[in-house]
PDB file of C-alpha atoms and ligand atoms in Angstrom:
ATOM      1  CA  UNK A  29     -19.598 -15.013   6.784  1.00  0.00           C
ATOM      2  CA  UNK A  30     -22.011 -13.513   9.026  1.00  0.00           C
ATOM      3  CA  UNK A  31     -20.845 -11.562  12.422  1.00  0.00           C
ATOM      4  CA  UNK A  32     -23.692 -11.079  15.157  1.00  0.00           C
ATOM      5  CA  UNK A  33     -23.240  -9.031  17.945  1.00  0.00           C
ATOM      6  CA  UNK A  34     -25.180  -8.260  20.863  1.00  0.00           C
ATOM      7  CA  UNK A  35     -24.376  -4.818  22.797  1.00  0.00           C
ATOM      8  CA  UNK A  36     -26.959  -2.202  24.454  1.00  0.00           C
ATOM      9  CA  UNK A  37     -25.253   0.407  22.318  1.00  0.00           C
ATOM     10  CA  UNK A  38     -26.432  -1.694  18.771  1.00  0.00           C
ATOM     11  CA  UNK A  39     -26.095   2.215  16.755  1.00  0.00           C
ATOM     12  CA  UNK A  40     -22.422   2.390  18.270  1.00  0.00           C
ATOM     13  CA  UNK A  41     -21.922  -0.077  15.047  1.00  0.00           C
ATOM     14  CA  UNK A  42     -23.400   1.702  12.434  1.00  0.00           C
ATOM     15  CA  UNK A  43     -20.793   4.104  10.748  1.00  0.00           C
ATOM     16  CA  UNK A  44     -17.897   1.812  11.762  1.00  0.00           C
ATOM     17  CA  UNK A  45     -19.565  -1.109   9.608  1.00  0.00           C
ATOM     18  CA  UNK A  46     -20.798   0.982   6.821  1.00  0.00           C
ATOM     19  CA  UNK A  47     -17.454   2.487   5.747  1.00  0.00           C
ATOM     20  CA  UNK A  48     -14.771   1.545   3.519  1.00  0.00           C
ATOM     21  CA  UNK A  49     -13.475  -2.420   2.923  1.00  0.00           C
ATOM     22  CA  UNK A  50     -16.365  -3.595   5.394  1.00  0.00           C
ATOM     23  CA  UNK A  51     -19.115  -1.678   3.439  1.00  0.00           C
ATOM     24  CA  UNK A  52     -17.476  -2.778   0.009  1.00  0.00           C
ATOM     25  CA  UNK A  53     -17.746  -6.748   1.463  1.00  0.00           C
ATOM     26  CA  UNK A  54     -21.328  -6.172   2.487  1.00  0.00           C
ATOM     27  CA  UNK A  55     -21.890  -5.009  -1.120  1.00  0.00           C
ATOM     28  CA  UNK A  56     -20.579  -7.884  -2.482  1.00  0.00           C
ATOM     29  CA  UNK A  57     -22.554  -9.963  -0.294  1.00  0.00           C
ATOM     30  CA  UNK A  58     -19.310 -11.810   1.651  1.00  0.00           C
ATOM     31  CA  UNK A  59     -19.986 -10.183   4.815  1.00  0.00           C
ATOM     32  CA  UNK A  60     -23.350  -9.087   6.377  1.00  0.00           C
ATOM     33  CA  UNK A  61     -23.273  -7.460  10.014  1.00  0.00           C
ATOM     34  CA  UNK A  62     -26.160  -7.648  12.397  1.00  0.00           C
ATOM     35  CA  UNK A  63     -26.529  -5.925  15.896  1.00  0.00           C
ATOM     36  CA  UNK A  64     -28.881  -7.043  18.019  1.00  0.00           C
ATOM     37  CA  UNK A  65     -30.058  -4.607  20.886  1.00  0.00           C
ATOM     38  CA  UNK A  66     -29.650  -6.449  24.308  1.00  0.00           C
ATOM     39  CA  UNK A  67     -32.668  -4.687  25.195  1.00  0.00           C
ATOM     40  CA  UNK A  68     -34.936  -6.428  23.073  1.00  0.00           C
ATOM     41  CA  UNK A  69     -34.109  -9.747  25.230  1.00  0.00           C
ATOM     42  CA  UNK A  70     -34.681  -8.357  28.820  1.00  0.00           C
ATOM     43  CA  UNK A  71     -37.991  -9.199  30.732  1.00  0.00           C
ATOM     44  CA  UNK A  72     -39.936  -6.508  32.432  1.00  0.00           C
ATOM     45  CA  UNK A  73     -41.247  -2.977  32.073  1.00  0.00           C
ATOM     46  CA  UNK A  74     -38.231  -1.767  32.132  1.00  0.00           C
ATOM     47  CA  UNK A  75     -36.232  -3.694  29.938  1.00  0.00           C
ATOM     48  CA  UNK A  76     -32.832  -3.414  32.618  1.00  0.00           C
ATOM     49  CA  UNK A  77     -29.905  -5.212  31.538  1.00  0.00           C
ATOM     50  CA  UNK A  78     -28.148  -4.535  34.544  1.00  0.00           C
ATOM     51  CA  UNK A  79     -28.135  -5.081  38.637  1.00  0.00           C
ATOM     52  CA  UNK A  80     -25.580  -4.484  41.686  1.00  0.00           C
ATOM     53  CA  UNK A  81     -23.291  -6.965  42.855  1.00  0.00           C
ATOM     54  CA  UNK A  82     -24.015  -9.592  45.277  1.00  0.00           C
ATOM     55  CA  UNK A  83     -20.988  -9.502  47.580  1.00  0.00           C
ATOM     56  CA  UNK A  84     -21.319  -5.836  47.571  1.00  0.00           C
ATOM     57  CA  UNK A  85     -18.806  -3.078  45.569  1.00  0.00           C
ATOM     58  CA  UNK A  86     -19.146  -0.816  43.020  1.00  0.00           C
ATOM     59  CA  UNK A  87     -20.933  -0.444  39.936  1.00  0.00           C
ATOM     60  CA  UNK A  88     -23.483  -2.358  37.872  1.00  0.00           C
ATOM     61  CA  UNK A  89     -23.370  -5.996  36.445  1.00  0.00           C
ATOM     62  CA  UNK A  90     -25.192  -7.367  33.595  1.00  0.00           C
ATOM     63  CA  UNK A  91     -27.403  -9.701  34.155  1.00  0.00           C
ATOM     64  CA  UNK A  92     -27.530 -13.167  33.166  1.00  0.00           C
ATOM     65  CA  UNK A  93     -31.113 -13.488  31.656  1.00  0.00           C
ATOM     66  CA  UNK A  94     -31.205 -10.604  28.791  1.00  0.00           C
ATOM     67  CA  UNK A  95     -27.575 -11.943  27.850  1.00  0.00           C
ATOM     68  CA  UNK A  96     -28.311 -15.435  27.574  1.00  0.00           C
ATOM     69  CA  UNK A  97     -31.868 -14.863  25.597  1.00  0.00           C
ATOM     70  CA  UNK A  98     -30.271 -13.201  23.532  1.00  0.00           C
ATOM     71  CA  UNK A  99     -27.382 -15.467  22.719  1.00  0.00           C
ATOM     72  CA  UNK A 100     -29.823 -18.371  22.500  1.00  0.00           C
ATOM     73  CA  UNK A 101     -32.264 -16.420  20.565  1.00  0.00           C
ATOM     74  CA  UNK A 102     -29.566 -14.849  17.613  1.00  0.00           C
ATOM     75  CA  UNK A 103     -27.907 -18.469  17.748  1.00  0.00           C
ATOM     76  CA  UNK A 104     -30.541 -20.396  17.171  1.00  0.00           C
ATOM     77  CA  UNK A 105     -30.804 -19.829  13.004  1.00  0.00           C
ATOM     78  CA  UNK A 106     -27.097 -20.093  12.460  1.00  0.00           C
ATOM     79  CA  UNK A 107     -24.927 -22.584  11.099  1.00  0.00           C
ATOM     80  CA  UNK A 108     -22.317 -23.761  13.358  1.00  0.00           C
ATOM     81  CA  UNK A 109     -22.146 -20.112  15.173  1.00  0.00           C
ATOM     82  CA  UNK A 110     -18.744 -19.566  17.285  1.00  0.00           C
ATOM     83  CA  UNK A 111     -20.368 -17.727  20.464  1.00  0.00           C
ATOM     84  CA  UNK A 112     -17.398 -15.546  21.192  1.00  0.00           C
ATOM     85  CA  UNK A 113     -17.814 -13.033  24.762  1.00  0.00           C
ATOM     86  CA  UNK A 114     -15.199  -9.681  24.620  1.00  0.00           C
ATOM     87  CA  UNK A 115     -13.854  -9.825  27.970  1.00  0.00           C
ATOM     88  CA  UNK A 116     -10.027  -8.394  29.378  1.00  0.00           C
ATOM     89  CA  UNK A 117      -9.652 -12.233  31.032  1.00  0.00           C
ATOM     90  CA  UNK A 118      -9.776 -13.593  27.922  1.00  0.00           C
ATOM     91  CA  UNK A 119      -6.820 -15.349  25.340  1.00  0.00           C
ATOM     92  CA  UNK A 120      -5.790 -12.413  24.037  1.00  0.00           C
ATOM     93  CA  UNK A 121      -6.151 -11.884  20.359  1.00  0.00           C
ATOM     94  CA  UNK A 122      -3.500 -12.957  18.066  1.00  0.00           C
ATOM     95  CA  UNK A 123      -2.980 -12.971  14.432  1.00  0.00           C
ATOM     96  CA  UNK A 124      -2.995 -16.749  13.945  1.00  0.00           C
ATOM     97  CA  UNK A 125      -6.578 -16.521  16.206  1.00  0.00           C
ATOM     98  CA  UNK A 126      -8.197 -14.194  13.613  1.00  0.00           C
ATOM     99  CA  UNK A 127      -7.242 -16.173  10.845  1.00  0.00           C
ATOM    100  CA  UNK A 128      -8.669 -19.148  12.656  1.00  0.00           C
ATOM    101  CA  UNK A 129     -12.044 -17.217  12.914  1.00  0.00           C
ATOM    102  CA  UNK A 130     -12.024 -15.869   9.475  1.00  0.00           C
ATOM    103  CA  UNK A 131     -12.263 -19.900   8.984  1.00  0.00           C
ATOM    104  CA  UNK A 132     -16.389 -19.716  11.023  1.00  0.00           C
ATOM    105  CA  UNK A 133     -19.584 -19.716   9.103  1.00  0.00           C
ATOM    106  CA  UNK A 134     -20.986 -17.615  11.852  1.00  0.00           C
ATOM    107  CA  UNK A 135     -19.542 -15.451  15.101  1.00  0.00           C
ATOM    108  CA  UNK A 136     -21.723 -13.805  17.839  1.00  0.00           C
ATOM    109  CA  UNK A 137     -20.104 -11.193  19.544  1.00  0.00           C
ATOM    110  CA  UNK A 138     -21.470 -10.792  23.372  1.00  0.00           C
ATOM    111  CA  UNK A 139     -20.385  -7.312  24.773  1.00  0.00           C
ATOM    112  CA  UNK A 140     -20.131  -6.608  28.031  1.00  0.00           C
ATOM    113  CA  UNK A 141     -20.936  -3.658  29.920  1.00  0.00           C
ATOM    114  CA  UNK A 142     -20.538  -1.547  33.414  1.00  0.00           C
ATOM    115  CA  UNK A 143     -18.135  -3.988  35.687  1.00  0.00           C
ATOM    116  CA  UNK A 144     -18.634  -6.695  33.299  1.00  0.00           C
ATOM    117  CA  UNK A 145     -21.184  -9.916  32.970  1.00  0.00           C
ATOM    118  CA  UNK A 146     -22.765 -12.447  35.565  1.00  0.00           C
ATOM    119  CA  UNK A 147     -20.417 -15.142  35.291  1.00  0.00           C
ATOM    120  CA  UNK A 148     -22.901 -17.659  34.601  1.00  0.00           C
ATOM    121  CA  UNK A 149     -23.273 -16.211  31.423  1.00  0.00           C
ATOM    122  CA  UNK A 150     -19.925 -17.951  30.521  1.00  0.00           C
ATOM    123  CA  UNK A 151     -21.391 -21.068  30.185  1.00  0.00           C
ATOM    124  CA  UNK A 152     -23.179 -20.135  27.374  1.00  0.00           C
ATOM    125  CA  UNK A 153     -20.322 -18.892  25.209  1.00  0.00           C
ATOM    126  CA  UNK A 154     -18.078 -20.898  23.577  1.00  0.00           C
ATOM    127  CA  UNK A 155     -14.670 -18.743  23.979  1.00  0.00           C
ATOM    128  CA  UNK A 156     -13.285 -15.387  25.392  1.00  0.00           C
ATOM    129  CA  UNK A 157     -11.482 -12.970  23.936  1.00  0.00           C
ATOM    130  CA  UNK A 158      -9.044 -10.248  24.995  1.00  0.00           C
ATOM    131  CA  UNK A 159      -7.967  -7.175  22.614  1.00  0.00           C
ATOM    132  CA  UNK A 160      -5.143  -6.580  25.031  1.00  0.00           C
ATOM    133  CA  UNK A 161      -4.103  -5.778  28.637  1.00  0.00           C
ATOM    134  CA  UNK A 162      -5.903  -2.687  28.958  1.00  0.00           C
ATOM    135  CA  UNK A 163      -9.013  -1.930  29.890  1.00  0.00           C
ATOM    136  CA  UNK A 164     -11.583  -0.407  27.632  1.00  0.00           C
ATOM    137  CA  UNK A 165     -15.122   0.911  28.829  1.00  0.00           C
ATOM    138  CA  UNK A 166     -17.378  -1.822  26.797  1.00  0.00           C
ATOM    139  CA  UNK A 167     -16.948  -4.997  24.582  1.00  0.00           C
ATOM    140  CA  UNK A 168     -18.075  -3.037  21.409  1.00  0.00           C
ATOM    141  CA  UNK A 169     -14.558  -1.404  20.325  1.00  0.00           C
ATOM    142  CA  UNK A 170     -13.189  -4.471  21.728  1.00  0.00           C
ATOM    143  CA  UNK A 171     -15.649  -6.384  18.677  1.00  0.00           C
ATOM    144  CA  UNK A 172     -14.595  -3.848  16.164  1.00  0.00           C
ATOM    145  CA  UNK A 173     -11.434  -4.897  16.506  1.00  0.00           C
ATOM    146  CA  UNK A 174     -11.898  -8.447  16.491  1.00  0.00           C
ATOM    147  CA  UNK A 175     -14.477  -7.898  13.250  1.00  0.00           C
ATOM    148  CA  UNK A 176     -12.340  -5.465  11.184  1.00  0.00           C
ATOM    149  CA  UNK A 177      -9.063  -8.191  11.837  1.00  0.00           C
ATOM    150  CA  UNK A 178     -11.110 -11.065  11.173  1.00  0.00           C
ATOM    151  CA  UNK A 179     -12.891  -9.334   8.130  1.00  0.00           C
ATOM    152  CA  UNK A 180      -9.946  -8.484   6.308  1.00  0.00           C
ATOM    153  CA  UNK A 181      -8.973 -12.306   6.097  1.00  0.00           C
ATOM    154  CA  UNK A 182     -11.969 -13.410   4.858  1.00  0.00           C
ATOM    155  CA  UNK A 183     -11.374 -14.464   1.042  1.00  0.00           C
ATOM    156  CA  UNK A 184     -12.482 -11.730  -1.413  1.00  0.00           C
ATOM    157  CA  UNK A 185     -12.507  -8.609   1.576  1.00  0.00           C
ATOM    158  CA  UNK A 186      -9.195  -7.249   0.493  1.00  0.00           C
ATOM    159  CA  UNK A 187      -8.346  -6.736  -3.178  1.00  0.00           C
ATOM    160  CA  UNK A 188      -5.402  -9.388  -3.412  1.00  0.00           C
ATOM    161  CA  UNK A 189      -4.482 -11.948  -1.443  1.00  0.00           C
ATOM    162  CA  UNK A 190      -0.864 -11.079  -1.170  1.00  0.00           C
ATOM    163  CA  UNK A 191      -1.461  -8.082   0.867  1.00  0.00           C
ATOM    164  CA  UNK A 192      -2.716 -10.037   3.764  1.00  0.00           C
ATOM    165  CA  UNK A 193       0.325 -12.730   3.497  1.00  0.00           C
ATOM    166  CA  UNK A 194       3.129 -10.193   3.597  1.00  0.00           C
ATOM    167  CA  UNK A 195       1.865  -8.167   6.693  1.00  0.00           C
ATOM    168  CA  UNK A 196       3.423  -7.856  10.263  1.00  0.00           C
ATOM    169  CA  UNK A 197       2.612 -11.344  12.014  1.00  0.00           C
ATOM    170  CA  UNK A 198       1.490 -12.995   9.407  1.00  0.00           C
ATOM    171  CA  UNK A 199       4.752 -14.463   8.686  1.00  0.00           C
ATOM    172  CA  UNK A 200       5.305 -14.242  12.312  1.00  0.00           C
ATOM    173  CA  UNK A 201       7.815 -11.006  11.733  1.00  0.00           C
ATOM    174  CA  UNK A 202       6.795  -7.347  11.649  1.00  0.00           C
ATOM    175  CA  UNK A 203       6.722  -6.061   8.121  1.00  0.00           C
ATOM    176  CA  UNK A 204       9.207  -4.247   6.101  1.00  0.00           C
ATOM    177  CA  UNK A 205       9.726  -0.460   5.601  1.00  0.00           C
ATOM    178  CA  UNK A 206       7.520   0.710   3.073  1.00  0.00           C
ATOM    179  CA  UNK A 207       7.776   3.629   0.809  1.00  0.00           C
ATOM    180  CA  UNK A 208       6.032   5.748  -1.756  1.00  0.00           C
ATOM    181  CA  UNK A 209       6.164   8.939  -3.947  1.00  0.00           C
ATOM    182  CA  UNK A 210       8.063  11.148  -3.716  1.00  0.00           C
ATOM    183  CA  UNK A 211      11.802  10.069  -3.935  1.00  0.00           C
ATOM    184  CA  UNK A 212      12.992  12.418  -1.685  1.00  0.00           C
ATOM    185  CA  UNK A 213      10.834  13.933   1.392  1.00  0.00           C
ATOM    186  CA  UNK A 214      12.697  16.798   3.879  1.00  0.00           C
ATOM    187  CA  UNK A 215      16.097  15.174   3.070  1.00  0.00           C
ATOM    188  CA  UNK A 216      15.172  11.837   3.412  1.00  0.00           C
ATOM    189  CA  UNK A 217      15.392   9.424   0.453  1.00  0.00           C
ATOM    190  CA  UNK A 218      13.873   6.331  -0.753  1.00  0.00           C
ATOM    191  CA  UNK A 219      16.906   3.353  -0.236  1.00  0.00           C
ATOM    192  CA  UNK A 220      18.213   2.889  -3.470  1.00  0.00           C
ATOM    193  CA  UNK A 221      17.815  -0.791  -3.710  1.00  0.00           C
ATOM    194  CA  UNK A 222      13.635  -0.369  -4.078  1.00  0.00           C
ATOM    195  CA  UNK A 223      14.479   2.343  -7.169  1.00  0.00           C
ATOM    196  CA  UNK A 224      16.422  -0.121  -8.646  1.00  0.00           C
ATOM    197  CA  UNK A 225      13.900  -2.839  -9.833  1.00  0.00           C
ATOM    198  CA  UNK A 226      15.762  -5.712  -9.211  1.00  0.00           C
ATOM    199  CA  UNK A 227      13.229  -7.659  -7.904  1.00  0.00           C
ATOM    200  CA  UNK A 228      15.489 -10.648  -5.877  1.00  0.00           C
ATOM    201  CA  UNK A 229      17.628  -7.755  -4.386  1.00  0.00           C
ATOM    202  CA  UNK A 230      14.131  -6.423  -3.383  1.00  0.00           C
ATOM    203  CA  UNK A 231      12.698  -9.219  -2.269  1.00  0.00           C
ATOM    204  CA  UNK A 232      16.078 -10.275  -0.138  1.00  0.00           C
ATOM    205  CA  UNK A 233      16.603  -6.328   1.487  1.00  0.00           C
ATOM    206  CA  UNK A 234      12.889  -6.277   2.720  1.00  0.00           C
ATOM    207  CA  UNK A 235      13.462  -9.617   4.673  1.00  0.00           C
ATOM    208  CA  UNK A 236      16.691  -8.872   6.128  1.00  0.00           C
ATOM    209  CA  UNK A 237      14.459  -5.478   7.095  1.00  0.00           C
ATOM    210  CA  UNK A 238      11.710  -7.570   8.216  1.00  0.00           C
ATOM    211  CA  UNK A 239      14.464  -9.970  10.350  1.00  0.00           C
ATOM    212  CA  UNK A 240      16.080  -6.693  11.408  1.00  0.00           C
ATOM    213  CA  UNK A 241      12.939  -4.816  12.572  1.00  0.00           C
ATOM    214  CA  UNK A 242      11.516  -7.382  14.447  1.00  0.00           C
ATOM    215  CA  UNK A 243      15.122  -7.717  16.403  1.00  0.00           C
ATOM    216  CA  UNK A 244      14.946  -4.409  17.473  1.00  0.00           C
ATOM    217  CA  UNK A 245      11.026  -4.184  18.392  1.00  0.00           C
ATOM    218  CA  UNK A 246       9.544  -7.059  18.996  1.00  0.00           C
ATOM    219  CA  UNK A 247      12.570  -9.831  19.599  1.00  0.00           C
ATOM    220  CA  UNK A 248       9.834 -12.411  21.384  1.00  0.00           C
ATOM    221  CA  UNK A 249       8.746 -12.691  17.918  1.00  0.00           C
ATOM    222  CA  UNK A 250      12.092 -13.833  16.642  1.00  0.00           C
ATOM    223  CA  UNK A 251      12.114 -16.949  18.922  1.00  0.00           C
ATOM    224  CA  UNK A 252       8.914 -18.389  17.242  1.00  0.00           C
ATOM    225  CA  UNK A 253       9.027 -17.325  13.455  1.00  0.00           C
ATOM    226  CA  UNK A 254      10.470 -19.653  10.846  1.00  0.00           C
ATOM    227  CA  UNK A 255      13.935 -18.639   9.950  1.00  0.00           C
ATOM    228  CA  UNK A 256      16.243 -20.323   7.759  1.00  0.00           C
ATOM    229  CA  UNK A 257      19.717 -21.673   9.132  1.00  0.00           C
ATOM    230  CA  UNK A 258      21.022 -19.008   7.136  1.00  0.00           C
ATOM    231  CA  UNK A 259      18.704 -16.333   8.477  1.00  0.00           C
ATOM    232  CA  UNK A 260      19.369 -17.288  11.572  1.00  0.00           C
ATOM    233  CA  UNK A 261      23.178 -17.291  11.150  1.00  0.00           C
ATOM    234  CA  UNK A 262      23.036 -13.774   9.462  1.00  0.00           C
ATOM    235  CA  UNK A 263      21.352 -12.279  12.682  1.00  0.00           C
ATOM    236  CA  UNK A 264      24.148 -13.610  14.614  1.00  0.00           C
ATOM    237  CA  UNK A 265      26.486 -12.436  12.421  1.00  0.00           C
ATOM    238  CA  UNK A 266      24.466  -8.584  13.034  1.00  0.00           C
ATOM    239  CA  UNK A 267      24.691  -9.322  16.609  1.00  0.00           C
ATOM    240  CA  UNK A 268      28.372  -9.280  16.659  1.00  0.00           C
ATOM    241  CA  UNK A 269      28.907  -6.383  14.242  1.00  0.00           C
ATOM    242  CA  UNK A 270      26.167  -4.544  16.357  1.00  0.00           C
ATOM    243  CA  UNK A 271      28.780  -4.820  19.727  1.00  0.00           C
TER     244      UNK A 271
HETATM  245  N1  LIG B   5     -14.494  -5.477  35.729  1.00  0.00           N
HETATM  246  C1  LIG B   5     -14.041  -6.163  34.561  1.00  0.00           C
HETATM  247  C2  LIG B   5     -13.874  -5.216  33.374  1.00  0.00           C
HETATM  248  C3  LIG B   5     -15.195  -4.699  32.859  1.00  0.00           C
HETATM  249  S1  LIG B   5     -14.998  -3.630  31.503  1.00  0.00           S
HETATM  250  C4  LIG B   5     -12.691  -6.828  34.865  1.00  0.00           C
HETATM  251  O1  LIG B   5     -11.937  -6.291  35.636  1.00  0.00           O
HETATM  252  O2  LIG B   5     -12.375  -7.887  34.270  1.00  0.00           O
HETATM  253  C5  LIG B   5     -16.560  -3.797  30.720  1.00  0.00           C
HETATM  254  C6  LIG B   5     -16.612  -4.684  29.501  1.00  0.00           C
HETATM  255  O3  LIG B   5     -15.757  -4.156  28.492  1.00  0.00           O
HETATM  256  C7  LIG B   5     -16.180  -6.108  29.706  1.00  0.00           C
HETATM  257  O4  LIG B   5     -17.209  -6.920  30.201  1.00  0.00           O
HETATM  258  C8  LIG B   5     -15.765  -6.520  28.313  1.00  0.00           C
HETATM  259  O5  LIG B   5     -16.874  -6.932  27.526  1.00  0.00           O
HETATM  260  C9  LIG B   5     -15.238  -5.212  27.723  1.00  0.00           C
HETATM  261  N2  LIG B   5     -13.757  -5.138  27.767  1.00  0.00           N
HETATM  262  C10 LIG B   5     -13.021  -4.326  28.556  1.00  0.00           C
HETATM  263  N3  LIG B   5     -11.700  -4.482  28.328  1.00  0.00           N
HETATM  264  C11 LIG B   5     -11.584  -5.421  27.366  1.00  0.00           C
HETATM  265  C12 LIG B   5     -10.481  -6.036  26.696  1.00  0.00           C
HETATM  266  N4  LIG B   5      -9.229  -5.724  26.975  1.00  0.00           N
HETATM  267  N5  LIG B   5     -10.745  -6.969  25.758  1.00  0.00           N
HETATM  268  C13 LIG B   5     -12.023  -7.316  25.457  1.00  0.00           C
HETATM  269  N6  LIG B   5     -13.107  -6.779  26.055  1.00  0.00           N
HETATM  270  C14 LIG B   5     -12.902  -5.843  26.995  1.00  0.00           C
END
């Protein structure tokens, strides 16, 4: 799968992509990254990316011209490319989007800049994405995120399978505790139940912790994940021992 991504700021990429499970897919030829410098699209002497507002205000906004060069230009050779812009208005990523992305031949990342893009530059993407509802100073750590989430789904990135199936969201609940060596840390012990290698007791304590966890942090999630009847009827049951 090949990620593109256009940004003023194309070294802002370089030690992020080159380190750890991203370098390791490059290596094994499943991934390859490419940032292309805006610049290298924009018309003049100069080579400015940016101009004031019509209208009036503050700041700087990109203009339309380098932007959509250089998405034509870095589209043009791919394979069904997904032409993806960063932006705070967008649908806001979600763990059932990445895994819809990991699905692309091709995505090319637009990142915007300064108070943000011409709009007309909209119509030449084909979505837009939101890493939340904050706002962060450029689309590149917004891209990061998107790249390192979608990466990580891509067949082959991470070791095994499994430990992409199990995490938070993926099964639409927040993952289980997790523990490791050593047994007992400042007074606090491993639960017994994960010493005891029984692996259906295992198995059934890190739902319920799953079903339990997600209650207390993130209940929205409850109303959409998958739960059994039984499941379903144990949380009540917690509900009413709870009050
Ligand atoms: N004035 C704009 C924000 C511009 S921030 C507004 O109010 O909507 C500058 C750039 O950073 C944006 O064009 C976008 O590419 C990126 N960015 C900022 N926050 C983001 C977020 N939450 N998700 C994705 N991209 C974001």
């Amino acid at each position: 799968m090949q990620f593109h991504i256009i940004t003023i700021f194309p070294e802002w990429f370089t030690s992020p992509l080159s380190t750890g499970l991203l370098q390791k897919a490059q290596d094994k030829a499943i991934l390859s990254f490419c940032a292309h410098n805006l610049r290298d699209y924009a018309p003049g002497k100069h080579r400015s990316t940016d101009d004031t507002p019509y209208g009036g205000g503050w700041g700087m906004v990109m203009t339309p011209e380098p932007l959509v060069n250089a998405i034509e230009a870095v589209s043009a050779p791919l394979s069904n490319p997904r032409r993806i812009f960063l932006s705070p208005q967008g649908r806001p990523l979600s763990q059932a989007k990445t895994a819809e992305l990991a699905a692309s031949e091709a995505l090319v990342l637009v990142c915007g800049r300064y108070e943000g893009v011409d709009e007309r530059v909209l119509a030449f993407v084909d979505e837009e994405i939101s890493i939340g509802d904050y706002i962060v100073s450029g689309g590149e750590v917004a891209a990061l995120v998107l790249i390192d989430a979608v990466a990580r789904l891509v067949p082959g990135v991470v070791g095994r399978k499994e430990s992409t199936e199990d995490e938070s969201f993926s099964t639409g609940l927040l993952e289980y505790p997790q523990y490791t060596r050593p047994e007992e840390f400042r007074g606090m012990s491993v639960p017994d139940v994960l010493l005891s290698g029984h692996h259906a007791d295992i198995t059934q304590w890190r739902r319920r912790q799953s079903l339990i966890r997600t209650r207390t942090r993130r209940p929205d999630l409850l109303k959409k994940a998958s739960l059994s009847p039984e499941e379903r009827r144990w949380l009540t049951q917690m509900d009413d021992t709870d009050t």
